[in-house]
């Protein structure tokens, strides 16, 4: 008897088979030619990886907290690479995210911030939501004095179609707590994360 995960994978493969056949019919391609014979299974495996963020609870990611070594100064994690899928066109957008926060008696394990980015990036997304979801989760999980998240990305839905602007970058930010109230704190974060040539 198949386990639930195997049943889900089989159903997914069946769906990707139907999708590939429909796509080929639409564009005038032959789904039976050699190069496409295993595309359905590859697509199913790709989806499992690209959308793996749904399998995790974001609020459990920042669970490694330490009182020893906690500081009152800003902690910055700069240029975390990410790849995500635009929910409007199912095309990738990718770039980097920088996170700053001011601890409130506890600090979190640094690698957990990269993991948090991955959990939200590996879902169907728009950049605006990706940025705010990271900031809100940091505030909920760590209760810091404040946080700021800046995301800079290239969108293939803009580069490959529509306006076809290959070098246009989208920048979004989410500002919470002390970062929202104090312009000097925001300025310090922006200076620390500024790209140097």
PDB file of N, CA and C in Angstrom, residues 16-74:
ATOM      1  N   UNK A  16       1.298  17.004 -13.821  1.00  0.00           N
ATOM      2  CA  UNK A  16       2.320  17.581 -14.689  1.00  0.00           C
ATOM      3  C   UNK A  16       2.297  16.925 -16.063  1.00  0.00           C
ATOM      4  N   UNK A  17       1.956  15.639 -16.136  1.00  0.00           N
ATOM      5  CA  UNK A  17       1.777  14.976 -17.433  1.00  0.00           C
ATOM      6  C   UNK A  17       0.701  15.688 -18.245  1.00  0.00           C
ATOM      7  N   UNK A  18      -0.441  15.939 -17.585  1.00  0.00           N
ATOM      8  CA  UNK A  18      -1.554  16.608 -18.263  1.00  0.00           C
ATOM      9  C   UNK A  18      -1.157  18.018 -18.684  1.00  0.00           C
ATOM     10  N   UNK A  19      -0.391  18.690 -17.820  1.00  0.00           N
ATOM     11  CA  UNK A  19       0.039  20.056 -18.133  1.00  0.00           C
ATOM     12  C   UNK A  19       0.960  20.057 -19.356  1.00  0.00           C
ATOM     13  N   UNK A  20       1.947  19.166 -19.382  1.00  0.00           N
ATOM     14  CA  UNK A  20       2.882  19.110 -20.510  1.00  0.00           C
ATOM     15  C   UNK A  20       2.145  18.781 -21.808  1.00  0.00           C
ATOM     16  N   UNK A  21       1.212  17.861 -21.739  1.00  0.00           N
ATOM     17  CA  UNK A  21       0.449  17.511 -22.945  1.00  0.00           C
ATOM     18  C   UNK A  21      -0.389  18.692 -23.433  1.00  0.00           C
ATOM     19  N   UNK A  22      -1.023  19.411 -22.503  1.00  0.00           N
ATOM     20  CA  UNK A  22      -1.821  20.579 -22.879  1.00  0.00           C
ATOM     21  C   UNK A  22      -0.946  21.684 -23.449  1.00  0.00           C
ATOM     22  N   UNK A  23       0.211  21.904 -22.811  1.00  0.00           N
ATOM     23  CA  UNK A  23       1.128  22.934 -23.293  1.00  0.00           C
ATOM     24  C   UNK A  23       1.617  22.612 -24.702  1.00  0.00           C
ATOM     25  N   UNK A  24       2.008  21.359 -24.907  1.00  0.00           N
ATOM     26  CA  UNK A  24       2.501  20.958 -26.231  1.00  0.00           C
ATOM     27  C   UNK A  24       1.421  21.113 -27.295  1.00  0.00           C
ATOM     28  N   UNK A  25       0.202  20.775 -26.935  1.00  0.00           N
ATOM     29  CA  UNK A  25      -0.903  20.933 -27.889  1.00  0.00           C
ATOM     30  C   UNK A  25      -1.121  22.410 -28.218  1.00  0.00           C
ATOM     31  N   UNK A  26      -0.993  23.255 -27.233  1.00  0.00           N
ATOM     32  CA  UNK A  26      -1.195  24.695 -27.420  1.00  0.00           C
ATOM     33  C   UNK A  26      -0.140  25.315 -28.325  1.00  0.00           C
ATOM     34  N   UNK A  27       1.125  24.917 -28.131  1.00  0.00           N
ATOM     35  CA  UNK A  27       2.219  25.566 -28.877  1.00  0.00           C
ATOM     36  C   UNK A  27       2.635  24.793 -30.120  1.00  0.00           C
ATOM     37  N   UNK A  28       2.037  23.615 -30.331  1.00  0.00           N
ATOM     38  CA  UNK A  28       2.359  22.838 -31.519  1.00  0.00           C
ATOM     39  C   UNK A  28       3.604  21.987 -31.384  1.00  0.00           C
ATOM     40  N   UNK A  29       3.847  21.467 -30.195  1.00  0.00           N
ATOM     41  CA  UNK A  29       5.017  20.632 -29.917  1.00  0.00           C
ATOM     42  C   UNK A  29       4.559  19.182 -29.774  1.00  0.00           C
ATOM     43  N   UNK A  30       5.478  18.259 -29.923  1.00  0.00           N
ATOM     44  CA  UNK A  30       5.195  16.834 -29.798  1.00  0.00           C
ATOM     45  C   UNK A  30       5.610  16.351 -28.403  1.00  0.00           C
ATOM     46  N   UNK A  31       4.653  16.038 -27.520  1.00  0.00           N
ATOM     47  CA  UNK A  31       5.012  15.621 -26.158  1.00  0.00           C
ATOM     48  C   UNK A  31       5.670  14.251 -26.101  1.00  0.00           C
ATOM     49  N   UNK A  32       5.643  13.514 -27.205  1.00  0.00           N
ATOM     50  CA  UNK A  32       6.194  12.157 -27.228  1.00  0.00           C
ATOM     51  C   UNK A  32       7.642  12.123 -27.727  1.00  0.00           C
ATOM     52  N   UNK A  33       8.186  13.271 -28.123  1.00  0.00           N
ATOM     53  CA  UNK A  33       9.574  13.225 -28.613  1.00  0.00           C
ATOM     54  C   UNK A  33      10.532  13.020 -27.447  1.00  0.00           C
ATOM     55  N   UNK A  34      11.721  12.522 -27.751  1.00  0.00           N
ATOM     56  CA  UNK A  34      12.662  12.052 -26.726  1.00  0.00           C
ATOM     57  C   UNK A  34      12.966  13.093 -25.646  1.00  0.00           C
ATOM     58  N   UNK A  35      13.195  14.312 -26.076  1.00  0.00           N
ATOM     59  CA  UNK A  35      13.588  15.348 -25.109  1.00  0.00           C
ATOM     60  C   UNK A  35      12.518  15.698 -24.100  1.00  0.00           C
ATOM     61  N   UNK A  36      11.260  15.344 -24.384  1.00  0.00           N
ATOM     62  CA  UNK A  36      10.158  15.699 -23.488  1.00  0.00           C
ATOM     63  C   UNK A  36       9.600  14.520 -22.702  1.00  0.00           C
ATOM     64  N   UNK A  37      10.112  13.319 -22.943  1.00  0.00           N
ATOM     65  CA  UNK A  37       9.532  12.127 -22.320  1.00  0.00           C
ATOM     66  C   UNK A  37       9.588  12.162 -20.790  1.00  0.00           C
ATOM     67  N   UNK A  38      10.643  12.725 -20.226  1.00  0.00           N
ATOM     68  CA  UNK A  38      10.788  12.746 -18.761  1.00  0.00           C
ATOM     69  C   UNK A  38      10.550  14.134 -18.172  1.00  0.00           C
ATOM     70  N   UNK A  39      10.056  15.043 -18.997  1.00  0.00           N
ATOM     71  CA  UNK A  39       9.853  16.419 -18.526  1.00  0.00           C
ATOM     72  C   UNK A  39       8.806  16.493 -17.424  1.00  0.00           C
ATOM     73  N   UNK A  40       7.761  15.703 -17.501  1.00  0.00           N
ATOM     74  CA  UNK A  40       6.717  15.724 -16.469  1.00  0.00           C
ATOM     75  C   UNK A  40       7.275  15.367 -15.096  1.00  0.00           C
ATOM     76  N   UNK A  41       8.106  14.321 -15.030  1.00  0.00           N
ATOM     77  CA  UNK A  41       8.694  13.921 -13.752  1.00  0.00           C
ATOM     78  C   UNK A  41       9.681  14.970 -13.257  1.00  0.00           C
ATOM     79  N   UNK A  42      10.456  15.533 -14.187  1.00  0.00           N
ATOM     80  CA  UNK A  42      11.395  16.600 -13.804  1.00  0.00           C
ATOM     81  C   UNK A  42      10.633  17.801 -13.247  1.00  0.00           C
ATOM     82  N   UNK A  43       9.521  18.135 -13.883  1.00  0.00           N
ATOM     83  CA  UNK A  43       8.717  19.270 -13.427  1.00  0.00           C
ATOM     84  C   UNK A  43       8.130  18.998 -12.046  1.00  0.00           C
ATOM     85  N   UNK A  44       7.670  17.784 -11.816  1.00  0.00           N
ATOM     86  CA  UNK A  44       7.135  17.425 -10.497  1.00  0.00           C
ATOM     87  C   UNK A  44       8.216  17.549  -9.423  1.00  0.00           C
ATOM     88  N   UNK A  45       9.423  17.077  -9.733  1.00  0.00           N
ATOM     89  CA  UNK A  45      10.539  17.187  -8.777  1.00  0.00           C
ATOM     90  C   UNK A  45      10.925  18.642  -8.537  1.00  0.00           C
ATOM     91  N   UNK A  46      10.891  19.430  -9.608  1.00  0.00           N
ATOM     92  CA  UNK A  46      11.216  20.852  -9.497  1.00  0.00           C
ATOM     93  C   UNK A  46      10.217  21.565  -8.605  1.00  0.00           C
ATOM     94  N   UNK A  47       8.939  21.272  -8.788  1.00  0.00           N
ATOM     95  CA  UNK A  47       7.908  21.906  -7.961  1.00  0.00           C
ATOM     96  C   UNK A  47       8.097  21.571  -6.486  1.00  0.00           C
ATOM     97  N   UNK A  48       8.439  20.321  -6.211  1.00  0.00           N
ATOM     98  CA  UNK A  48       8.645  19.914  -4.817  1.00  0.00           C
ATOM     99  C   UNK A  48       9.733  20.756  -4.160  1.00  0.00           C
ATOM    100  N   UNK A  49      10.780  21.083  -4.941  1.00  0.00           N
ATOM    101  CA  UNK A  49      11.868  21.915  -4.415  1.00  0.00           C
ATOM    102  C   UNK A  49      11.483  23.385  -4.353  1.00  0.00           C
ATOM    103  N   UNK A  50      10.942  23.915  -5.451  1.00  0.00           N
ATOM    104  CA  UNK A  50      10.663  25.357  -5.540  1.00  0.00           C
ATOM    105  C   UNK A  50       9.627  25.820  -4.522  1.00  0.00           C
ATOM    106  N   UNK A  51       8.692  24.930  -4.173  1.00  0.00           N
ATOM    107  CA  UNK A  51       7.607  25.326  -3.276  1.00  0.00           C
ATOM    108  C   UNK A  51       7.692  24.617  -1.927  1.00  0.00           C
ATOM    109  N   UNK A  52       8.892  24.240  -1.553  1.00  0.00           N
ATOM    110  CA  UNK A  52       9.097  23.512  -0.297  1.00  0.00           C
ATOM    111  C   UNK A  52       8.855  24.373   0.935  1.00  0.00           C
ATOM    112  N   UNK A  53       8.761  25.679   0.784  1.00  0.00           N
ATOM    113  CA  UNK A  53       8.535  26.567   1.923  1.00  0.00           C
ATOM    114  C   UNK A  53       7.212  26.347   2.616  1.00  0.00           C
ATOM    115  N   UNK A  54       6.238  25.779   1.887  1.00  0.00           N
ATOM    116  CA  UNK A  54       4.929  25.538   2.501  1.00  0.00           C
ATOM    117  C   UNK A  54       4.989  24.450   3.578  1.00  0.00           C
ATOM    118  N   UNK A  55       6.033  23.654   3.567  1.00  0.00           N
ATOM    119  CA  UNK A  55       6.137  22.543   4.521  1.00  0.00           C
ATOM    120  C   UNK A  55       6.641  22.999   5.896  1.00  0.00           C
ATOM    121  N   UNK A  56       6.992  24.274   6.037  1.00  0.00           N
ATOM    122  CA  UNK A  56       7.596  24.755   7.274  1.00  0.00           C
ATOM    123  C   UNK A  56       6.755  25.860   7.906  1.00  0.00           C
ATOM    124  N   UNK A  57       6.786  25.901   9.209  1.00  0.00           N
ATOM    125  CA  UNK A  57       6.145  26.982   9.963  1.00  0.00           C
ATOM    126  C   UNK A  57       7.177  28.087  10.181  1.00  0.00           C
ATOM    127  N   UNK A  58       6.999  29.258   9.564  1.00  0.00           N
ATOM    128  CA  UNK A  58       8.004  30.327   9.678  1.00  0.00           C
ATOM    129  C   UNK A  58       8.283  30.739  11.117  1.00  0.00           C
ATOM    130  N   UNK A  59       7.265  30.643  11.973  1.00  0.00           N
ATOM    131  CA  UNK A  59       7.438  31.076  13.360  1.00  0.00           C
ATOM    132  C   UNK A  59       8.321  30.136  14.174  1.00  0.00           C
ATOM    133  N   UNK A  60       8.636  28.963  13.598  1.00  0.00           N
ATOM    134  CA  UNK A  60       9.526  28.034  14.306  1.00  0.00           C
ATOM    135  C   UNK A  60      10.967  28.125  13.818  1.00  0.00           C
ATOM    136  N   UNK A  61      11.218  28.951  12.819  1.00  0.00           N
ATOM    137  CA  UNK A  61      12.557  29.036  12.237  1.00  0.00           C
ATOM    138  C   UNK A  61      13.527  29.760  13.158  1.00  0.00           C
ATOM    139  N   UNK A  62      13.074  30.852  13.767  1.00  0.00           N
ATOM    140  CA  UNK A  62      13.952  31.651  14.633  1.00  0.00           C
ATOM    141  C   UNK A  62      13.883  31.169  16.071  1.00  0.00           C
ATOM    142  N   UNK A  63      14.017  29.871  16.260  1.00  0.00           N
ATOM    143  CA  UNK A  63      13.852  29.299  17.596  1.00  0.00           C
ATOM    144  C   UNK A  63      15.161  29.140  18.365  1.00  0.00           C
ATOM    145  N   UNK A  64      16.297  29.425  17.732  1.00  0.00           N
ATOM    146  CA  UNK A  64      17.580  29.351  18.450  1.00  0.00           C
ATOM    147  C   UNK A  64      17.939  30.744  18.944  1.00  0.00           C
ATOM    148  N   UNK A  65      17.569  31.013  20.194  1.00  0.00           N
ATOM    149  CA  UNK A  65      17.826  32.341  20.754  1.00  0.00           C
ATOM    150  C   UNK A  65      18.772  32.222  21.942  1.00  0.00           C
ATOM    151  N   UNK A  66      19.606  33.250  22.080  1.00  0.00           N
ATOM    152  CA  UNK A  66      20.644  33.234  23.109  1.00  0.00           C
ATOM    153  C   UNK A  66      20.617  34.533  23.902  1.00  0.00           C
ATOM    154  N   UNK A  67      20.617  34.394  25.222  1.00  0.00           N
ATOM    155  CA  UNK A  67      20.742  35.575  26.078  1.00  0.00           C
ATOM    156  C   UNK A  67      22.206  35.962  26.228  1.00  0.00           C
ATOM    157  N   UNK A  68      23.067  34.946  26.271  1.00  0.00           N
ATOM    158  CA  UNK A  68      24.503  35.186  26.377  1.00  0.00           C
ATOM    159  C   UNK A  68      24.996  35.817  25.080  1.00  0.00           C
ATOM    160  N   UNK A  69      25.592  36.990  25.185  1.00  0.00           N
ATOM    161  CA  UNK A  69      26.084  37.676  23.994  1.00  0.00           C
ATOM    162  C   UNK A  69      25.082  38.640  23.403  1.00  0.00           C
ATOM    163  N   UNK A  70      23.889  38.746  24.029  1.00  0.00           N
ATOM    164  CA  UNK A  70      22.900  39.693  23.524  1.00  0.00           C
ATOM    165  C   UNK A  70      23.433  41.114  23.656  1.00  0.00           C
ATOM    166  N   UNK A  71      23.123  41.925  22.664  1.00  0.00           N
ATOM    167  CA  UNK A  71      23.606  43.295  22.654  1.00  0.00           C
ATOM    168  C   UNK A  71      22.436  44.232  22.422  1.00  0.00           C
ATOM    169  N   UNK A  72      22.706  45.521  22.582  1.00  0.00           N
ATOM    170  CA  UNK A  72      21.678  46.538  22.349  1.00  0.00           C
ATOM    171  C   UNK A  72      21.883  47.216  21.000  1.00  0.00           C
ATOM    172  N   UNK A  73      22.955  46.831  20.315  1.00  0.00           N
ATOM    173  CA  UNK A  73      23.268  47.449  19.037  1.00  0.00           C
ATOM    174  C   UNK A  73      22.638  46.666  17.884  1.00  0.00           C
ATOM    175  N   UNK A  74      22.644  47.279  16.741  1.00  0.00           N
ATOM    176  CA  UNK A  74      22.054  46.689  15.547  1.00  0.00           C
ATOM    177  C   UNK A  74      22.840  45.478  15.077  1.00  0.00           C
TER     178      UNK A  74
END
